Coordinates of C-alpha atoms in Angstrom, one line a residue:
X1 CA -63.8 -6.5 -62.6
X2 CA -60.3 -8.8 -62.5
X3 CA -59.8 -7.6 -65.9
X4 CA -60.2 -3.9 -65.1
X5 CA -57.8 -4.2 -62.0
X6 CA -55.0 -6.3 -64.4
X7 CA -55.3 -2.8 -66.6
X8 CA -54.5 -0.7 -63.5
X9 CA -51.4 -0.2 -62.6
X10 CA -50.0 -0.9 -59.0
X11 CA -49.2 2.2 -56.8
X12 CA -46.2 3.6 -57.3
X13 CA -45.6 3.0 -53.3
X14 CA -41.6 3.0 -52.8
X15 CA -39.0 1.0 -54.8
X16 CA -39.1 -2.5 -53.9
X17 CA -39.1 -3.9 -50.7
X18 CA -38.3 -0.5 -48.6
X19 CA -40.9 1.2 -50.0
X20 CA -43.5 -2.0 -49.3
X21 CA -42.4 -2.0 -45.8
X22 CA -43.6 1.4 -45.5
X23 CA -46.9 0.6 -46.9
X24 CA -46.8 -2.1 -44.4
X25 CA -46.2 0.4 -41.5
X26 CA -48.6 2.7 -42.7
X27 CA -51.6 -0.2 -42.7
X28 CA -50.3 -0.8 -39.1
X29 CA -50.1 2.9 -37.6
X30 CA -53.5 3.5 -39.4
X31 CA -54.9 0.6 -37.8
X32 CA -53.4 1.3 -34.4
X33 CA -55.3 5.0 -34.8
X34 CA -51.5 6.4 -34.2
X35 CA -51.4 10.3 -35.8
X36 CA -48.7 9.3 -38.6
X37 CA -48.0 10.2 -42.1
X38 CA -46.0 8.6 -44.8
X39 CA -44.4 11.0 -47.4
X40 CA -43.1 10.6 -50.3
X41 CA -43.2 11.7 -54.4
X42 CA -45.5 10.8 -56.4
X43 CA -43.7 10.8 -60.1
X44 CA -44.9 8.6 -63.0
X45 CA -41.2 6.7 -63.1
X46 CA -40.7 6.1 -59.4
X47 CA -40.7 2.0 -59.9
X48 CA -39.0 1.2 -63.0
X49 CA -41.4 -1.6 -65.7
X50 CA -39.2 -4.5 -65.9
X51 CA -39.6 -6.1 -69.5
X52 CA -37.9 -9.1 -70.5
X53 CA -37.1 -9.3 -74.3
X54 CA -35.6 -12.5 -75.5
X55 CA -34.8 -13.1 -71.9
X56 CA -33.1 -10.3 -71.2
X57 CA -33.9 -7.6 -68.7
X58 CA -35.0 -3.8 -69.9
X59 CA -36.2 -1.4 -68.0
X60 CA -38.2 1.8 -68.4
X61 CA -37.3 4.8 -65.5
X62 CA -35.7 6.6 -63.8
X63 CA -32.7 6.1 -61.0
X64 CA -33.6 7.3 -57.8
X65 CA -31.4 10.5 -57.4
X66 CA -30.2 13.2 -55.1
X67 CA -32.2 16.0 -56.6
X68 CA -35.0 13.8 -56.0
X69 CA -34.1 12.8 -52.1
X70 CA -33.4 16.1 -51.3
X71 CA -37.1 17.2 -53.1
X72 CA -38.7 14.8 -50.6
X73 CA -37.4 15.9 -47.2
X74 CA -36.9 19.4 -47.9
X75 CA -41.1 19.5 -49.0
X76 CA -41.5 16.8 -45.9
X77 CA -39.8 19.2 -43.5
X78 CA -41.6 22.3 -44.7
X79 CA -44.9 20.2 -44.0
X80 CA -44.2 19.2 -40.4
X81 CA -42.5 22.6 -39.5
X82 CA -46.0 23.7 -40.8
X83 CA -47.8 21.3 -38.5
X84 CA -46.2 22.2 -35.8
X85 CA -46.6 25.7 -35.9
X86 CA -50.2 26.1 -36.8
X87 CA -50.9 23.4 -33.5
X88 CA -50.1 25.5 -30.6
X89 CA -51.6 23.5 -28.1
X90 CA -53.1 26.3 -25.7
X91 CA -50.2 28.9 -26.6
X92 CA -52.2 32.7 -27.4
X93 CA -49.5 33.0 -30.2
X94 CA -51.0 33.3 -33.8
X95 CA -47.7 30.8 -34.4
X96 CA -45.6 28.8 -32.3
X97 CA -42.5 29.7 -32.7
X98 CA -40.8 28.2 -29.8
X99 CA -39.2 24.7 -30.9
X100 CA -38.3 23.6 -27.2
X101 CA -41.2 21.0 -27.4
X102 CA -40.7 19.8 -30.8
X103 CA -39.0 16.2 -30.5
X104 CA -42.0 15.4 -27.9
X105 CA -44.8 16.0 -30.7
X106 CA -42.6 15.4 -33.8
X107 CA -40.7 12.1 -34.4
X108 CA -39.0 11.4 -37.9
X109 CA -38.1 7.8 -38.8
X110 CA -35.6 7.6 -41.4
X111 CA -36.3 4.5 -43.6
X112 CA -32.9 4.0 -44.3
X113 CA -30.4 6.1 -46.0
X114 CA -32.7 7.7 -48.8
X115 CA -34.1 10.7 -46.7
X116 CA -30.8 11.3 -44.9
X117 CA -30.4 15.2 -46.2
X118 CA -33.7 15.6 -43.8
X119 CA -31.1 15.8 -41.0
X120 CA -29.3 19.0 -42.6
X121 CA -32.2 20.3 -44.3
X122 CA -33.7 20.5 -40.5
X123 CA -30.4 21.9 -39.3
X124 CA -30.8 25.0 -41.9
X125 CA -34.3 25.4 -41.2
X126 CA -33.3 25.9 -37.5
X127 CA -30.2 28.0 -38.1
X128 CA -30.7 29.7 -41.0
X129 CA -34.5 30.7 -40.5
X130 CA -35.9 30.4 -37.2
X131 CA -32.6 31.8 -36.0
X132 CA -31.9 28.7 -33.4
X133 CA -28.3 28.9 -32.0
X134 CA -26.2 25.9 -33.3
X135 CA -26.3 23.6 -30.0
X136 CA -30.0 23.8 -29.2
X137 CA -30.9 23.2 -33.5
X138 CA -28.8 20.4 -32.7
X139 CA -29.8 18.9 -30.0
X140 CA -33.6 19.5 -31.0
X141 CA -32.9 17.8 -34.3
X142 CA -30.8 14.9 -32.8
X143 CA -34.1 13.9 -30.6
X144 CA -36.5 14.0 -34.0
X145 CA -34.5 12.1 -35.9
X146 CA -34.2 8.0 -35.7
X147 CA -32.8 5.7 -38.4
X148 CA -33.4 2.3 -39.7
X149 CA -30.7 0.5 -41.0
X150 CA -31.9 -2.0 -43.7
X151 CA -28.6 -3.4 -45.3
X152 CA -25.4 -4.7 -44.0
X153 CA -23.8 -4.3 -47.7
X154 CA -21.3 -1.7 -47.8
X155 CA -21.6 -1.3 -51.2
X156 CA -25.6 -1.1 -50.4
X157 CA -25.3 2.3 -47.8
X158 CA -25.4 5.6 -50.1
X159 CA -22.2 7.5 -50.2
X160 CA -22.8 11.1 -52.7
X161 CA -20.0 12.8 -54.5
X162 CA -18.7 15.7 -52.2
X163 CA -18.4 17.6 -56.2
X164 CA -22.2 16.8 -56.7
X165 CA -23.7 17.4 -53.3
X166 CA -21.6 21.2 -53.5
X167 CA -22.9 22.0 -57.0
X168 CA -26.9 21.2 -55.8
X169 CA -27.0 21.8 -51.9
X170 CA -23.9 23.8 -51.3
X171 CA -25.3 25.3 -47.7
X172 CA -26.1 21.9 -46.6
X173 CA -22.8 20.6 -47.5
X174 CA -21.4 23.3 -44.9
X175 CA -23.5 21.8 -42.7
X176 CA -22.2 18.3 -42.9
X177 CA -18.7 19.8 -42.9
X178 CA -20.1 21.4 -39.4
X179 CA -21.4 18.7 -38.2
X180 CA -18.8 16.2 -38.9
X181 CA -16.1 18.7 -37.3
X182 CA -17.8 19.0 -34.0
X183 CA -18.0 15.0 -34.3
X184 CA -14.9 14.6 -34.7
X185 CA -13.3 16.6 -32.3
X186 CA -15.7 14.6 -29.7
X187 CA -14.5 11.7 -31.3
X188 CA -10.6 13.3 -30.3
X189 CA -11.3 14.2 -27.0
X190 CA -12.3 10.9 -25.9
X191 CA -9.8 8.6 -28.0
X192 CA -6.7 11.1 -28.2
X193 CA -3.7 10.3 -31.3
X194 CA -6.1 7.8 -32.7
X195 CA -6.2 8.8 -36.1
X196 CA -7.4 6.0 -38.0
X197 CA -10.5 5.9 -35.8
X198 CA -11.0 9.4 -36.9
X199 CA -10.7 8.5 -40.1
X200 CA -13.2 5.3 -39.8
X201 CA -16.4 7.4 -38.3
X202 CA -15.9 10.5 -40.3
X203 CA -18.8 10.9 -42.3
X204 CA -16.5 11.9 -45.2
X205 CA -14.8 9.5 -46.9
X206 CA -11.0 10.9 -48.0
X207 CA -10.2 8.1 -50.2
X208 CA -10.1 8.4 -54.1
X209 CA -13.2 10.5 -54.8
X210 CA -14.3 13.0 -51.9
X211 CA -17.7 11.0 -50.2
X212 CA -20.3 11.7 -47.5
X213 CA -21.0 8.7 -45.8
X214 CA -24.6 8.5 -45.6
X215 CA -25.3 6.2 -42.9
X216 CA -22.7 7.8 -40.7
X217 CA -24.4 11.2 -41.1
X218 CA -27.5 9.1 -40.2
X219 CA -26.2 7.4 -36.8
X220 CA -24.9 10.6 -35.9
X221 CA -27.6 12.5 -36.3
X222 CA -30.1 10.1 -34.8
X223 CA -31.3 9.8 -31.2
X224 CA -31.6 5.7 -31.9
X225 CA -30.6 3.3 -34.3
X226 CA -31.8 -0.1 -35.0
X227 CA -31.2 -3.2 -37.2
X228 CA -34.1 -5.6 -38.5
X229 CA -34.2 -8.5 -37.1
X230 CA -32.2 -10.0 -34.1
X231 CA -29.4 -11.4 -36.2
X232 CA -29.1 -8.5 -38.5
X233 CA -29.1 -6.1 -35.4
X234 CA -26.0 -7.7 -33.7
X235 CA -24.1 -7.5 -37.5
X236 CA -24.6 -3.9 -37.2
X237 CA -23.6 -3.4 -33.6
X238 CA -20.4 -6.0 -34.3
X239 CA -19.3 -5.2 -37.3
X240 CA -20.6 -2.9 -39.5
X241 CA -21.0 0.4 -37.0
X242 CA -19.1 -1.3 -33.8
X243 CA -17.3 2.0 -33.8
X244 CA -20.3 3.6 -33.5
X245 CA -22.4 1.2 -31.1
X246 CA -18.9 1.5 -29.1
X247 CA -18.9 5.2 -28.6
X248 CA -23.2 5.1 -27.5
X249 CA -24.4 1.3 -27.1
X250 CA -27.4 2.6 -25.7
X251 CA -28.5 4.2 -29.3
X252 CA -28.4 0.8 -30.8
X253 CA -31.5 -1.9 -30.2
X254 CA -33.5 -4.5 -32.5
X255 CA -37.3 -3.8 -34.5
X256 CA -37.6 -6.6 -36.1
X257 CA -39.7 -5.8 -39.7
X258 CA -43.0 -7.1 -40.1
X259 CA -46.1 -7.1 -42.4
X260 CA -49.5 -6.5 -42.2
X261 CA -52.3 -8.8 -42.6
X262 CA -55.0 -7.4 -43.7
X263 CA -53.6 -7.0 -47.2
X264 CA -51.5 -10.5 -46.9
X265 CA -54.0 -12.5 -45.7
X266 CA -57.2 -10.9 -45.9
X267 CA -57.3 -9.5 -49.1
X268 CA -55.0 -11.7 -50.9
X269 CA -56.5 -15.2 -49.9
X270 CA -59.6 -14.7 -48.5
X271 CA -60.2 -18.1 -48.5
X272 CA -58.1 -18.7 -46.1
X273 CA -58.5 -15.9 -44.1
X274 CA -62.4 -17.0 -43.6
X275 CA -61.2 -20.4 -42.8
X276 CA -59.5 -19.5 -39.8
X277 CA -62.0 -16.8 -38.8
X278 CA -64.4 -19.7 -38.2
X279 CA -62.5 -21.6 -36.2
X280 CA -61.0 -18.8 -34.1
X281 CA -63.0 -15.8 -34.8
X282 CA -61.8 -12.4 -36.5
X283 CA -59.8 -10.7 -33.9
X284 CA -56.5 -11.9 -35.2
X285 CA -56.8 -9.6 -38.0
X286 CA -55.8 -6.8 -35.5
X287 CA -53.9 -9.4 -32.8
X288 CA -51.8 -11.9 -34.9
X289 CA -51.0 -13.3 -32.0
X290 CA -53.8 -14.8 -31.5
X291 CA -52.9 -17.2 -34.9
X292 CA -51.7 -19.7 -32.1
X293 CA -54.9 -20.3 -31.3
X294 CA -54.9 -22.5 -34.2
X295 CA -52.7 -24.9 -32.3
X296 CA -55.5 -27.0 -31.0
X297 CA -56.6 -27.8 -34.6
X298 CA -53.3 -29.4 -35.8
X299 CA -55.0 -32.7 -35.5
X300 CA -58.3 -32.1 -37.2
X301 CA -58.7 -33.7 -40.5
X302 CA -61.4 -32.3 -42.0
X303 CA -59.8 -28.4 -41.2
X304 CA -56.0 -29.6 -42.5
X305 CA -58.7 -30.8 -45.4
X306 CA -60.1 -27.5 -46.2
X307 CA -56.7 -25.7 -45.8
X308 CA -55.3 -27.8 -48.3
X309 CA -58.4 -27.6 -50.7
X310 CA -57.9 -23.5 -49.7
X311 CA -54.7 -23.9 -51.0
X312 CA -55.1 -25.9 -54.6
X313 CA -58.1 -23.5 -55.5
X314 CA -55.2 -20.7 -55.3
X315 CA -53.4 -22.9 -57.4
X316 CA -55.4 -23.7 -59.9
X317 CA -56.1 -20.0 -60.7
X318 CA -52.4 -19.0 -60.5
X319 CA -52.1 -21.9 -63.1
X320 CA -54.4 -20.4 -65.2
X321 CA -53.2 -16.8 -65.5
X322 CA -49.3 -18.3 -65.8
X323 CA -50.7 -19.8 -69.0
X324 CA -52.2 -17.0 -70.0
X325 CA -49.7 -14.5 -69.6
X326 CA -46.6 -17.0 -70.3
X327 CA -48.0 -19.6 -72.7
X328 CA -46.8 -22.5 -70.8
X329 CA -49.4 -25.1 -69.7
X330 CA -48.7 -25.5 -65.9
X331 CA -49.8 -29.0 -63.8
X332 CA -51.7 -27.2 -60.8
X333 CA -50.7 -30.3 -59.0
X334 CA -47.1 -29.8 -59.2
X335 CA -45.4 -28.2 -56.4
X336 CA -45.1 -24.3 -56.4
X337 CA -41.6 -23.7 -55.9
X338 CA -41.2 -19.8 -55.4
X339 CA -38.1 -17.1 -55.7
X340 CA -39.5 -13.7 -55.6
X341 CA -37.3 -10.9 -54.6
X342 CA -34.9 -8.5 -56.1
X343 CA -32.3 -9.9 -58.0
X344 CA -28.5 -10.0 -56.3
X345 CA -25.6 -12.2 -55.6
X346 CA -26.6 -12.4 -51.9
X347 CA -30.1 -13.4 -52.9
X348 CA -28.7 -16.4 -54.3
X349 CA -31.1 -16.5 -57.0
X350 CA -27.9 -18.6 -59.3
X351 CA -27.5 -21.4 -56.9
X352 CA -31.3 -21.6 -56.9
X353 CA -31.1 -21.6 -61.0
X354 CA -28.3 -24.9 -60.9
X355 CA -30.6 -26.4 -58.6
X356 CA -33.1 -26.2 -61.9
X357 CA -30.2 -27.7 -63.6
X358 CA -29.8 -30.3 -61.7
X359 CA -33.1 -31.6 -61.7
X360 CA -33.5 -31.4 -65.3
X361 CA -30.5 -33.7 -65.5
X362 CA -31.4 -36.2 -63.4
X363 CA -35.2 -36.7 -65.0
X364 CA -33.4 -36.7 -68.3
X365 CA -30.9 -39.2 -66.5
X366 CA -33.9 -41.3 -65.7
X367 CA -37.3 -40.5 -67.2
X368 CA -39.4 -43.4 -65.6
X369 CA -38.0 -42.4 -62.1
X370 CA -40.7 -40.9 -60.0
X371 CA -40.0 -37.5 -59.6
X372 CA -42.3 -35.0 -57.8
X373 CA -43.7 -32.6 -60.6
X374 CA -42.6 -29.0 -59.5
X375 CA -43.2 -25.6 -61.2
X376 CA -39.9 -23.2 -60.4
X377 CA -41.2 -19.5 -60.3
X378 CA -39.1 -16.7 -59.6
X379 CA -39.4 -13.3 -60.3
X380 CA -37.7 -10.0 -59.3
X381 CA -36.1 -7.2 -60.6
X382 CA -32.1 -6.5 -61.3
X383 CA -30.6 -2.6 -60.6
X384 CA -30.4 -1.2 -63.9
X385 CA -26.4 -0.8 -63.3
X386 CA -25.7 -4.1 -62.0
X387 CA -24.7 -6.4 -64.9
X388 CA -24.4 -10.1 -62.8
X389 CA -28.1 -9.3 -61.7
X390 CA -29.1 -9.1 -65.4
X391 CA -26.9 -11.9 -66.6
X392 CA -28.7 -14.5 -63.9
X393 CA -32.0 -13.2 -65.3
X394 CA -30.9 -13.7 -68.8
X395 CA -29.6 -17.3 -67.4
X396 CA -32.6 -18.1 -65.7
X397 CA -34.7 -17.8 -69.0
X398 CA -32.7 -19.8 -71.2
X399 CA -32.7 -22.7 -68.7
X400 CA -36.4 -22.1 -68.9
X401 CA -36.6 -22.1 -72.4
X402 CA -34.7 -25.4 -72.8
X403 CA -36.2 -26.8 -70.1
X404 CA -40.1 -26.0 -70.8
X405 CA -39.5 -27.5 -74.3
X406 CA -37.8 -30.7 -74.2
X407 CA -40.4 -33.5 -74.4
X408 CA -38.9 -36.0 -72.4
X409 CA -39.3 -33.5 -69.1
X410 CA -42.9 -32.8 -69.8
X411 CA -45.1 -31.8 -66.9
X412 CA -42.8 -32.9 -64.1
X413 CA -40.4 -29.3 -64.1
X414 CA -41.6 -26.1 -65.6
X415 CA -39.8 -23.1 -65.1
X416 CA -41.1 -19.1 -65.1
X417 CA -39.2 -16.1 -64.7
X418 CA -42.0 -13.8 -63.6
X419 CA -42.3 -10.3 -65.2
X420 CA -42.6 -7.1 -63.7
X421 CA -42.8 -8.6 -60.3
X422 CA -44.7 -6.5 -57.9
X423 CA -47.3 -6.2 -55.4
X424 CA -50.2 -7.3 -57.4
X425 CA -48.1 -10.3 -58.8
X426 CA -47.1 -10.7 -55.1
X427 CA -51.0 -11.2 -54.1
X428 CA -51.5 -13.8 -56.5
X429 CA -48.7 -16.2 -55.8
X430 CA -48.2 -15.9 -52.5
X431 CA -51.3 -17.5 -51.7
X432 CA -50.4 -19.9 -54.5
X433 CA -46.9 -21.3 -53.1
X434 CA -46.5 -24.4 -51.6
X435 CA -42.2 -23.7 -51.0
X436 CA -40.8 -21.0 -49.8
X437 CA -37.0 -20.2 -51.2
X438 CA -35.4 -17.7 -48.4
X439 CA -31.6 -18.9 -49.2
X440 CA -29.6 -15.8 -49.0
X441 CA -26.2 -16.0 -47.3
X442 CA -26.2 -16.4 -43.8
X443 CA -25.1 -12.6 -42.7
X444 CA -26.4 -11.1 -45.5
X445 CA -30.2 -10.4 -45.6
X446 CA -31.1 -7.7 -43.1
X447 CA -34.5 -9.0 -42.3
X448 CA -36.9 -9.7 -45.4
X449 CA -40.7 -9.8 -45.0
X450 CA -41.7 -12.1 -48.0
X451 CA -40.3 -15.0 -46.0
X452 CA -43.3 -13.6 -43.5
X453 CA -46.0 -13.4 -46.4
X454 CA -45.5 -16.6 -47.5
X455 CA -45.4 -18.3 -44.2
X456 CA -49.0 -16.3 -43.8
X457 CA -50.3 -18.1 -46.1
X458 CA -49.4 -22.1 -45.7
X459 CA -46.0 -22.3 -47.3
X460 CA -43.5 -24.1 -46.2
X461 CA -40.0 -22.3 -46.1
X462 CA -36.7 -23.6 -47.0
X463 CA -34.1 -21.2 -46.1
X464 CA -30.7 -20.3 -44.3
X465 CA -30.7 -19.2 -40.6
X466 CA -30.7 -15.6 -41.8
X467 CA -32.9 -12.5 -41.5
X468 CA -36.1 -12.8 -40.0
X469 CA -36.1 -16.6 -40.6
X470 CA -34.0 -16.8 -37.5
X471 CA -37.1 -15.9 -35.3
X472 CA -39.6 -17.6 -37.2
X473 CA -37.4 -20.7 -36.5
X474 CA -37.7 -19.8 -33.1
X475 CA -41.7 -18.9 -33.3
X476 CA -42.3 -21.9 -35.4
X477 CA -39.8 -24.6 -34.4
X478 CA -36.7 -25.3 -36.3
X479 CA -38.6 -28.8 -37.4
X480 CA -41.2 -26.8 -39.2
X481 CA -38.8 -25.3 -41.7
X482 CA -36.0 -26.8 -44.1
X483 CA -32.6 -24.7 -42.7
X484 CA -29.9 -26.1 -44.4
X485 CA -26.5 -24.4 -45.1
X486 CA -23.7 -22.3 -43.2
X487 CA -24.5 -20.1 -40.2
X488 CA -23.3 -16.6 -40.0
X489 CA -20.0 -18.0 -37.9
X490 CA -19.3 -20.7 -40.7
X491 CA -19.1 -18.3 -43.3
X492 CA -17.1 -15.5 -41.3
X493 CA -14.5 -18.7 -40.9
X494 CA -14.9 -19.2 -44.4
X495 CA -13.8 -16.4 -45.9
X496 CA -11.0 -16.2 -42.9
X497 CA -9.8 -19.6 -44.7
X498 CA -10.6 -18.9 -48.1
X499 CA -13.2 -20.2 -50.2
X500 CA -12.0 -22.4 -52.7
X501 CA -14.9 -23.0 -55.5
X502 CA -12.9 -25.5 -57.8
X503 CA -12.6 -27.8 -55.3
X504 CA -16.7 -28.2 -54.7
X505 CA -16.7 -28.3 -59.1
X506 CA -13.9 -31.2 -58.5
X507 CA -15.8 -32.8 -55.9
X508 CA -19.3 -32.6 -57.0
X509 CA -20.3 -34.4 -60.5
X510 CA -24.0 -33.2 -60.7
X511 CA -22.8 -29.6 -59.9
X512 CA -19.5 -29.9 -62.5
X513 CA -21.8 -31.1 -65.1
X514 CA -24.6 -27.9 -64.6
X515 CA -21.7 -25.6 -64.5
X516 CA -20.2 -27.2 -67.4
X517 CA -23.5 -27.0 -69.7
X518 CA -23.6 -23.1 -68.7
X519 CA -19.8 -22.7 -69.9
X520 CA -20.2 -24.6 -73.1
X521 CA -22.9 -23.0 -74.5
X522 CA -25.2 -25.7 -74.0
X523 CA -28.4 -23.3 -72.6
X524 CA -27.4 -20.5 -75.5
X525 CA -26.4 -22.2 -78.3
X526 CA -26.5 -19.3 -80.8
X527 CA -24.3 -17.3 -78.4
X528 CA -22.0 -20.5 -76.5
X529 CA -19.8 -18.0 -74.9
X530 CA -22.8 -16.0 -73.2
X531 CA -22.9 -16.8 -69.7
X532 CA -18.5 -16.8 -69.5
X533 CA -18.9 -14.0 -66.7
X534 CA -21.7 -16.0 -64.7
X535 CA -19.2 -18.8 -64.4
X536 CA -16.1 -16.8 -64.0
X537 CA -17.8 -15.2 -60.9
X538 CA -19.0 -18.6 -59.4
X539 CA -15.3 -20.0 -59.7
X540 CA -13.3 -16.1 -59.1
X541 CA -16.0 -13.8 -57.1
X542 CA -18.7 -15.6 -55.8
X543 CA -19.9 -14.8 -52.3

């Protein structure tokens, strides 16, 4: 039956982790017996295959485009405006046609910027076809709508072509314009002559190429807004909206992400889910809470005992497929080292891969030192645009390939660049990983949720106070997790300063000498000048 379900693929259920919170959400509304639906498309390229050839990233897909977000809301809206009409709720009409009451039976969660047209597409609906006047369309649409913000990138929040939204949705681009002119002159009345905070909430951007600012169409048209995590929530009230949260404070607030359990613990280690059921009984599976029940057991050998033998079963079969699907023989005693997420900058998955560096040369430095056998694993998938993302995975395999072949390493460091990473792969290592890496820039990860998964099942995390790892310091204790690194206030002085990378190379010997075997060729000998742009960015661009 494992074989048959390895054939299979995984659902097509968002792209990456957005689209896996969602799935999340719906597991917990469905739960909760809350009447909710989750829309989206079903097409055959919606998640792109990741295939690594020679160690370099290809991919087989299709970009997520407008023609595709607008296909989404506009069949989303026409479903809901359905709904609501054919429910009349006592009324003797055949229809409702009377939308006075429709923000208190329909609310529409934006799940970041991707279904942002929904906000004109319900506009034109109300205007165009149920004949609403402007103001009441308005105001009935602004109490619907309510927007999660997931990134605190710039680059990261959508901004379309004013050219390319005009040539496919002309009538909703006269709705923006609408929209953004009655904002605007709000915006005047309140903060007379001040024309460069006009020109700073606008939710067209002048500069260069015309752009709508999709976020800013979001805010605006959005009863509430909120961040991710606690940390993440204050960047966006502070910095990256403070215009925004300035003008209505009251619109901005904190839901921090989450995940559900029965597919992260129950279904992916059952093992462990049936330990702890034993000792505290199955309600936790709808009441995580109820996990601190465990507390009293913190002392009990023979339970630590079985977690840990819970934990090097899941090990051993992890093992076992890794050297089936990657050909490298794995020590299942060797510590699980994980990195799974999509690959960025932020993400940090480079400093991870001199960290590999690092240890390679010091067991080659001394080979009859003990060192701790560890098995590196990270996996995750690069933008098909973004170049650095694709380099680091191209790095990351040739300092796997070197390393997983020189005999005087052995079994004490393996590396594997995981594949195709995605929910499926998720279940199996998860359970599997005794580290945790969450080591994104402090400031830069919104929330994250596999820094949840893992903890869910027994790993230890070592990460930066960002995120969500903020509050499971708090939840946990700080002494329960490795935080190392800058805090969001270090690295705000830091760039205030300037960040001078030569002076770490000059400083550091172990980390001159990893950089140095990257630059001359030493992990791509057929190609030395291969990975010139990886180290250009860490000494010109890194951040």
């Amino acid at each position: 039956m494992e074989e048959l379900e390895e054939i299979e693929e995984d659902a097509g259920l968002g792209n990456g982790g957005l689209g896996r919170l969602a799935a999340c959400f719906l597991d917990s509304m469905a739960t909760l017996g809350l009447a909710a639906y989750g829309y989206g498309i079903r097409y055959e390229y919606g998640i792109f295959n990741q295939k690594i050839r020679d160690g370099w990233q290809f991919f087989e897909g299709k970009e997520l485009r407008l023609k595709q977000e607008y296909f989404v809301v506009a069949a989303t809206l026409q479903d809901i405006i359905r709904r609501f009409k054919a429910s009349k709720f006592g009324s003797t009409d055949s229809v409702r046609t009377v939308f006075d009451s429709f923000p208190d039976q329909v609310a529409i969660q934006l799940n970041d910027t991707h279904p942002a047209m929904a906000i004109p597409e319900l506009m034109r609906i109300f205007v165009d076809i149920e004949k609403l006047p402007w103001n009441k369309a308005w105001d009935i649409t602004k109490r619907t709508f309510a927007y999660t913000n997931h990134t605190v990138l710039p680059e990261a929040l959508e901004r379309w072509p004013v050219d390319l939204v005009e040539k496919l949705l002309p009538r909703h681009l006269q709705i923006i314009y609408e929209i953004n002119q009655r904002h605007l002159d709000h915006i005047a009345s309140l903060f007379p002559n001040d024309v460069d905070r006009l020109r700073r909430m606008s939710l067209i951007e002048e500069g260069g190429t015309k752009r709508i600012n999709m976020a800013h169409l979001c805010i605006v048209g959005s009863h509430a807004v909120n961040g991710v995590a606690k940390i993440h929530s204050e960047i966006v009230k502070t910095e990256v909206f403070k215009d925004f949260a300035a003008l209505e404070p009251e619109k901005f607030q904190n839901k921090t992400n989450g995940i559900t359990p029965r597919r992260w613990l129950l279904l992916c280690n059952p093992g462990l889910a049936e330990l702890i059921a034993e000792k505290i009984g199955e309600d936790y599976v709808r009441d995580l809470s109820q996990l601190t029940k465990l507390h009293e057991f913190v002392d009990d050998d023979l339970f630590i005992r079985e977690v840990a033998k819970v934990k090097q079963e899941n090990k051993v079969k992890f093992a076992l497929y890794l050297e089936k699907e990657y050909k490298v023989k794995i020590n299942p005693s060797s510590m699980f080292d994980v990195h799974v997420k999509r690959i960025h900058e932020y993400k940090r998955q480079l400093m991870n891969c001199l960290h590999i560096i690092t240890m390679y040369n010091r067991i080659r430095k001394d080979p009859a030192k003990v060192f701790v056998p560890r098995t590196v694993i990270i996996g995750g998938k690069a933008a098909p645009g973004y170049h650095m993302a694709k380099m680091i995975i191209k790095l990351i395999n040739a300092v796997a390939h070197v390393v997983n072949n020189d005999p005087v390493v052995g079994s004490k460091l393996k590396v594997i660049f995981l594949e195709n990473y995605r929910v499926s792969l998720a279940e199996k290592v998860i359970p599997a990983t005794d580290l945790s890496e969450q080591i994104s820039t402090a400031g830069t990860e919104a929330s994250g949720t596999g820094n949840m998964k893992f903890m869910l099942n027994g790993a230890l995390t070592i990460g930066t106070m960002d995120g969500a790892n903020v509050e499971m310091a708090e939840e946990a204790g700080e002494e329960n997790l490795f935080i190392f690194g800058m805090r969001v206030e270090d690295v705000t002085e830091l760039d205030r300063e300037g960040y001078n990378a030569q002076k770490y190379y000059d400083q550091l010997p172990e980390l001159k000498k990893a950089i140095d075997q990257i630059k001359s060729g030493f992990f791509s000998p057929k190609e030395p000048d291969l990975f010139k742009d990886v180290v250009n960015m860490l000494f010109h661009h890194d951040r």
